[in-house]
CSV table of C-alpha atoms in Angstrom, one decimal:
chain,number,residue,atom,x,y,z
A,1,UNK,CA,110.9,96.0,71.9
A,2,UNK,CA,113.6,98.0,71.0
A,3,UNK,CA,113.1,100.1,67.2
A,4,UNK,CA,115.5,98.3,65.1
A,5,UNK,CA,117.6,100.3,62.2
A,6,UNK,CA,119.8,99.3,60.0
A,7,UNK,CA,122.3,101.7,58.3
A,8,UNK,CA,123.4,101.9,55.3
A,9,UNK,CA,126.6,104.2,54.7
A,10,UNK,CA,127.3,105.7,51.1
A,11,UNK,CA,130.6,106.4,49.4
A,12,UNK,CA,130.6,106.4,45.4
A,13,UNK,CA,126.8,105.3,45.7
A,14,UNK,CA,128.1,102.4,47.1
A,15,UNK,CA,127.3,100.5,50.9
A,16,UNK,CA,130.4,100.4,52.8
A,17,UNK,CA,131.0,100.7,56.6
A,18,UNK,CA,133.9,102.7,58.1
A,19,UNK,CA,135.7,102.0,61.2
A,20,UNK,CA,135.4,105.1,63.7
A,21,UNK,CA,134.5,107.2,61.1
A,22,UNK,CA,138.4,106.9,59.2
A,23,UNK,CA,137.7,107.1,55.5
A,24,UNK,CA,140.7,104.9,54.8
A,25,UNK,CA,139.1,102.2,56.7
A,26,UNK,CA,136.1,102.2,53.8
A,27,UNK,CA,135.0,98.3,53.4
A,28,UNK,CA,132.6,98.2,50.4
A,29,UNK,CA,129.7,95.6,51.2
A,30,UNK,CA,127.6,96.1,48.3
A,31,UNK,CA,127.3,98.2,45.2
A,32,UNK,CA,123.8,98.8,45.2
A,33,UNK,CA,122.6,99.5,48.6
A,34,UNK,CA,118.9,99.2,46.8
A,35,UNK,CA,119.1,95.6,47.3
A,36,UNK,CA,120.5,96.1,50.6
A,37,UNK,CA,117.4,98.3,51.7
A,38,UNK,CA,114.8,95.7,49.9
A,39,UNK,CA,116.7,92.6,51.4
A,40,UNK,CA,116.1,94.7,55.2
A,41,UNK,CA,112.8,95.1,54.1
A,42,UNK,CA,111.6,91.3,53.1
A,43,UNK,CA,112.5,90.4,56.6
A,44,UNK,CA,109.8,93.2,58.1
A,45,UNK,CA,112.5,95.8,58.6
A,46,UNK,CA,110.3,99.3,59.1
A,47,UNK,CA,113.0,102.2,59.3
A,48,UNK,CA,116.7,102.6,57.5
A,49,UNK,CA,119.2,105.0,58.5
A,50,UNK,CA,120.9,106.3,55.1
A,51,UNK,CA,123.9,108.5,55.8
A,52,UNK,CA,126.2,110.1,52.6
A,53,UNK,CA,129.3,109.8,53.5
A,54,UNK,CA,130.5,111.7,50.6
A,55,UNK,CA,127.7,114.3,51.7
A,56,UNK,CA,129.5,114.4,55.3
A,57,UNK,CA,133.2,115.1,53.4
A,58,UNK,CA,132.2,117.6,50.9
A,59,UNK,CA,129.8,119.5,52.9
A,60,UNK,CA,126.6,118.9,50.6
A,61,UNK,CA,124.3,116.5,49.5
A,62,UNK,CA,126.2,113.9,47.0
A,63,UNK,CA,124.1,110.7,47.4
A,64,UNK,CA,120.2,111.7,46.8
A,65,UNK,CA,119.7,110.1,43.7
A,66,UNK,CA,120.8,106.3,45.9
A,67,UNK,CA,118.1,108.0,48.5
A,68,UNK,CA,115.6,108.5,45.8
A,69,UNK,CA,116.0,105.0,44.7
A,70,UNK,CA,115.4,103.6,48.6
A,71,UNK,CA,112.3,105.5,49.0
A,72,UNK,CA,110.8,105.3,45.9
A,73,UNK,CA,111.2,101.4,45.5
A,74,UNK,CA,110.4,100.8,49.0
A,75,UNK,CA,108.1,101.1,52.0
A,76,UNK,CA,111.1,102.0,54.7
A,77,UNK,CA,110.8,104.8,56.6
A,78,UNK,CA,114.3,106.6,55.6
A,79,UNK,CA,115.5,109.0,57.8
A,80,UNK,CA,119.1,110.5,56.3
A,81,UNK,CA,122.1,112.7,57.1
A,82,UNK,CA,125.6,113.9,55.7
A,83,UNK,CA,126.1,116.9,53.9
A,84,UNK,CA,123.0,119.0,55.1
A,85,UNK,CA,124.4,122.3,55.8
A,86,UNK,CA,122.0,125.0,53.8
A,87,UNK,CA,118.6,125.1,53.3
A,88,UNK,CA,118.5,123.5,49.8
A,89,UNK,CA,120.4,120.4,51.2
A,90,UNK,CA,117.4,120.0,53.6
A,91,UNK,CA,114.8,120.5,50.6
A,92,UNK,CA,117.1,117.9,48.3
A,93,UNK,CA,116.7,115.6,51.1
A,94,UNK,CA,112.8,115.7,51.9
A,95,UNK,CA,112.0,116.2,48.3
A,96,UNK,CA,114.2,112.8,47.3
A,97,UNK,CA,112.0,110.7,50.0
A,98,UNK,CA,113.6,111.0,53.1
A,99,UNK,CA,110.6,111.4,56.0
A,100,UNK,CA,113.4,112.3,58.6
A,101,UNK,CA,116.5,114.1,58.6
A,102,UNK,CA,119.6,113.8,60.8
A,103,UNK,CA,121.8,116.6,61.3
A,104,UNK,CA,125.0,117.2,63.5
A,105,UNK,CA,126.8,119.8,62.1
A,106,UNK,CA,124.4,122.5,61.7
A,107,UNK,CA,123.0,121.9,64.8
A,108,UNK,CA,127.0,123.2,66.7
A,109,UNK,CA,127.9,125.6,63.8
A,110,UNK,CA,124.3,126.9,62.8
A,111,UNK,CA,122.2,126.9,65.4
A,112,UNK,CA,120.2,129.4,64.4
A,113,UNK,CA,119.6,127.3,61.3
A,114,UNK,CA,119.0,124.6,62.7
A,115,UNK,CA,116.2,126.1,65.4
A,116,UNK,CA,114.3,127.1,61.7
A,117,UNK,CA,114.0,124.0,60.5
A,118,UNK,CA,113.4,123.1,63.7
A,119,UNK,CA,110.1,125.1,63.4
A,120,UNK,CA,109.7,124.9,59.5
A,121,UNK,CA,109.9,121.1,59.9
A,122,UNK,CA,108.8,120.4,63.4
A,123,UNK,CA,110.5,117.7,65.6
A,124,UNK,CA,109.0,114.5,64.6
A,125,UNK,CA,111.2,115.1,61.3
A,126,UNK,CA,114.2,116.5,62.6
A,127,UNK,CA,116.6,114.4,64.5
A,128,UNK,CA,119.5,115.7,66.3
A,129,UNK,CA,122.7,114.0,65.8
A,130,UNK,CA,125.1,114.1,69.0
A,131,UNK,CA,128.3,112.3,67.5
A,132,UNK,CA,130.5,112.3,70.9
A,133,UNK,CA,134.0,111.6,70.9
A,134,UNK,CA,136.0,112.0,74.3
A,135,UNK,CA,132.8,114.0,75.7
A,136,UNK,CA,132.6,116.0,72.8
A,137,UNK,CA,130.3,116.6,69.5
A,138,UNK,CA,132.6,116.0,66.7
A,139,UNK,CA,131.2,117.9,63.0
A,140,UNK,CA,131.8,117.3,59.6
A,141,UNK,CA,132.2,113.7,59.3
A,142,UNK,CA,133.3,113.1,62.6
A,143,UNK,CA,137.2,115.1,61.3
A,144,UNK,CA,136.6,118.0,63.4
A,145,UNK,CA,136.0,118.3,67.2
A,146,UNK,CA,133.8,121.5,68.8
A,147,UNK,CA,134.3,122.6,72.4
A,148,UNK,CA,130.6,121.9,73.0
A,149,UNK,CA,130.1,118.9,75.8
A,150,UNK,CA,127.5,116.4,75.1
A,151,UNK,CA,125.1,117.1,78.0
A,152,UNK,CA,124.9,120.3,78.0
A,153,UNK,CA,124.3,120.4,74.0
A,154,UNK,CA,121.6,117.4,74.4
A,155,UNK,CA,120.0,119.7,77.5
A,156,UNK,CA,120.3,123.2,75.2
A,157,UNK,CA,118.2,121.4,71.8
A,158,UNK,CA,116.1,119.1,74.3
A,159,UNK,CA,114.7,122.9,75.5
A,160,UNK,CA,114.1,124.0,72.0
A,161,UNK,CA,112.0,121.4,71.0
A,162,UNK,CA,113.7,118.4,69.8
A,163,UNK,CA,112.6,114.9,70.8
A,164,UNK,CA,114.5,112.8,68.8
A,165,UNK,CA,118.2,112.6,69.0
A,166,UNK,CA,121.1,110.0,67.6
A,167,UNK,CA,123.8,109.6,69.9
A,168,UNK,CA,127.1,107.8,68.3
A,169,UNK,CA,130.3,107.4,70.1
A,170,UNK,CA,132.6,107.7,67.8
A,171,UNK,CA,135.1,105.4,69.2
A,172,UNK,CA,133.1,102.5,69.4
A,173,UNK,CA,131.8,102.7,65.6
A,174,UNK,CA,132.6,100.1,63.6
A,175,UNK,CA,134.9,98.5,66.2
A,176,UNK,CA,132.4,95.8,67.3
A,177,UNK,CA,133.3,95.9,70.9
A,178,UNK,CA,129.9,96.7,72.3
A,179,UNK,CA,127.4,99.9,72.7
A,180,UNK,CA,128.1,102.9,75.4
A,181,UNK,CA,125.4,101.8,77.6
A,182,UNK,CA,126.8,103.9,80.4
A,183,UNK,CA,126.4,106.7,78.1
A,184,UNK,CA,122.7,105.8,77.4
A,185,UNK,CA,121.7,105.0,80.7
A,186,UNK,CA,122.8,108.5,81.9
A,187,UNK,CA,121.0,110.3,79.2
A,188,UNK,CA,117.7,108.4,79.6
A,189,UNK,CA,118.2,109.4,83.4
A,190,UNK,CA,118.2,112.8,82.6
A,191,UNK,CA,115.8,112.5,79.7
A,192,UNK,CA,113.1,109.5,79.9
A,193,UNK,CA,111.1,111.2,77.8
A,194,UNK,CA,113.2,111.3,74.9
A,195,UNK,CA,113.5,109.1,72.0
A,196,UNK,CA,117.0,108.5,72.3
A,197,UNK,CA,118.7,106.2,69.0
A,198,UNK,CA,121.6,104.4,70.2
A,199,UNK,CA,124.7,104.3,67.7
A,200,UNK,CA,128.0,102.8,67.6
A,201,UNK,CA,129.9,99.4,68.2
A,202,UNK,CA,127.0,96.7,68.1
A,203,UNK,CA,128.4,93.2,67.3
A,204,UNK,CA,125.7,90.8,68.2
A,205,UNK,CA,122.1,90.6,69.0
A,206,UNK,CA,122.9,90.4,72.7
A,207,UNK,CA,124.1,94.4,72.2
A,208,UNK,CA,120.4,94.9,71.1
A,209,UNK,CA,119.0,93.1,73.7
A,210,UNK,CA,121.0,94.8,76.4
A,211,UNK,CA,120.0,98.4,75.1
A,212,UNK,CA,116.7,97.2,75.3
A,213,UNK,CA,116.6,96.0,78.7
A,214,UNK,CA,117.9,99.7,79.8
A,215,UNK,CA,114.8,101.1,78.3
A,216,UNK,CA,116.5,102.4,75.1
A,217,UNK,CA,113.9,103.2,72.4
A,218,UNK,CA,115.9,102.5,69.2
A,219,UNK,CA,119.3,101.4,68.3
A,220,UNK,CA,121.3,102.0,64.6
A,221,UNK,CA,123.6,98.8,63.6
A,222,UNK,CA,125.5,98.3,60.6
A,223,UNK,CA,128.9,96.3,60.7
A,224,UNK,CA,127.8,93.3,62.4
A,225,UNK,CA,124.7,92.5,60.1
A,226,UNK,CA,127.1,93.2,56.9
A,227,UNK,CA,130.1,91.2,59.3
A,228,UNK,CA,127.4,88.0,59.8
A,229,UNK,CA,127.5,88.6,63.7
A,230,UNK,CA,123.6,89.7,63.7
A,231,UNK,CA,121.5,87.6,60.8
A,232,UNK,CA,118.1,89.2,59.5
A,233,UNK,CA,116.9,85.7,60.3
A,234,UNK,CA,117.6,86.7,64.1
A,235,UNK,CA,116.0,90.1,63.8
A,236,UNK,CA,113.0,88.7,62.3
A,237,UNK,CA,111.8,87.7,65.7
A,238,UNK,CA,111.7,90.7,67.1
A,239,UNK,CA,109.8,92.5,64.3
């Protein structure tokens, strides 16, 4: 089966969930996303995606003390991103509890950077995030768009070393309209051997169940758990 992980999104140490990444679309779903990680984790939920989205805007590490909170009073398998762009971002991040990191930004503006921590880190804790709007990675919170096409960027890191990578298209998050499986399907073809986390526009457990049946090994869903569309209830039987 499919890895399941649910997100939780961060603004003001707050869970909300944004619509195509558009700050102004903010919805606030809880104002503890502790609960929110210990209610995932009652129903047998193993990993949690944690992103600071104030960490994304202001181009550091804003949320850790919310990710120290997750990890330390529970068992979830926290991987995190926004914000990480220098080396004591990473550090804040590993040393608050995270046992993975995501990072986007670096990885187009930095890349020698991101090759170190590559190394420092190795790739089982490093996960490459390929945020892809119109064909392109989009950086710093999704408000800035590189020249650098998806494929080729996947194929350049894939060589380095990476093995893990979360691909979000951009205009599908949030929108609940369905995933990119196209867009999966064609980077599985060209990669089968990578651990590929699908991202953006699940809206019912029938969106999870397609992935899976293209041979996706994990999937990230917010919106429609916090929306009602996809009930931890439902999960449950696939854990």
């Amino acid at each position: 089966m499919i890895e399941l992980i649910p997100a939780i999104d961060i603004i003001d140490g707050k869970c909300v969930r944004l619509s195509q990444g558009d700050y102004a679309s903010k919805k606030i779903y809880n104002e503890n996303p502790l609960e929110v990680a210990k209610e995932f984790e009652s129903y047998g939920i193993r990993r949690l995606h944690v992103v600071d989205l104030d960490g994304a805007a202001s181009q550091h590490v804003v949320n850790c003390r919310t990710l120290e909170q997750i990890a330390a009073q529970t068992s979830l398998i926290v991987d995190f991103g926004g914000g990480i762009k220098t080396t004591g971002d990473i550090e804040i991040a590993f040393e608050s509890g995270a046992q993975m990191v995501t990072l986007g930004s670096v990885a187009v503006k930095h890349p020698e950077l991101f090759a170190e921590w590559l190394q420092t880190y190795g790739n089982e804790k490093i996960i490459l995030g390929a945020d892809v709007k119109d064909n392109r990675i989009a950086v710093n919170g999704w408000k800035e768009e590189s020249p650098q096409e998806l494929m080729p960027f996947l194929n350049a890191y894939i060589n380095k070393g990476v093995t893990k990578v979360l691909c979000t298209d951009i205009s599908r998050d949030g929108m609940l309209k369905g995933p990119s499986l196209t867009l999966y399907r064609s980077i599985m073809e060209t990669h089968p051997e990578l651990h590929l986390i699908a991202s953006g526009g699940i809206s019912c457990l029938d969106d999870i169940l397609k992935l899976d049946e293209a041979g996706i090994p994990a999937v990230v869903f917010g919106k429609a758990i916090y929306e009602g569309r996809i009930t931890l209830k439902d999960l449950s039987r696939y854990l």
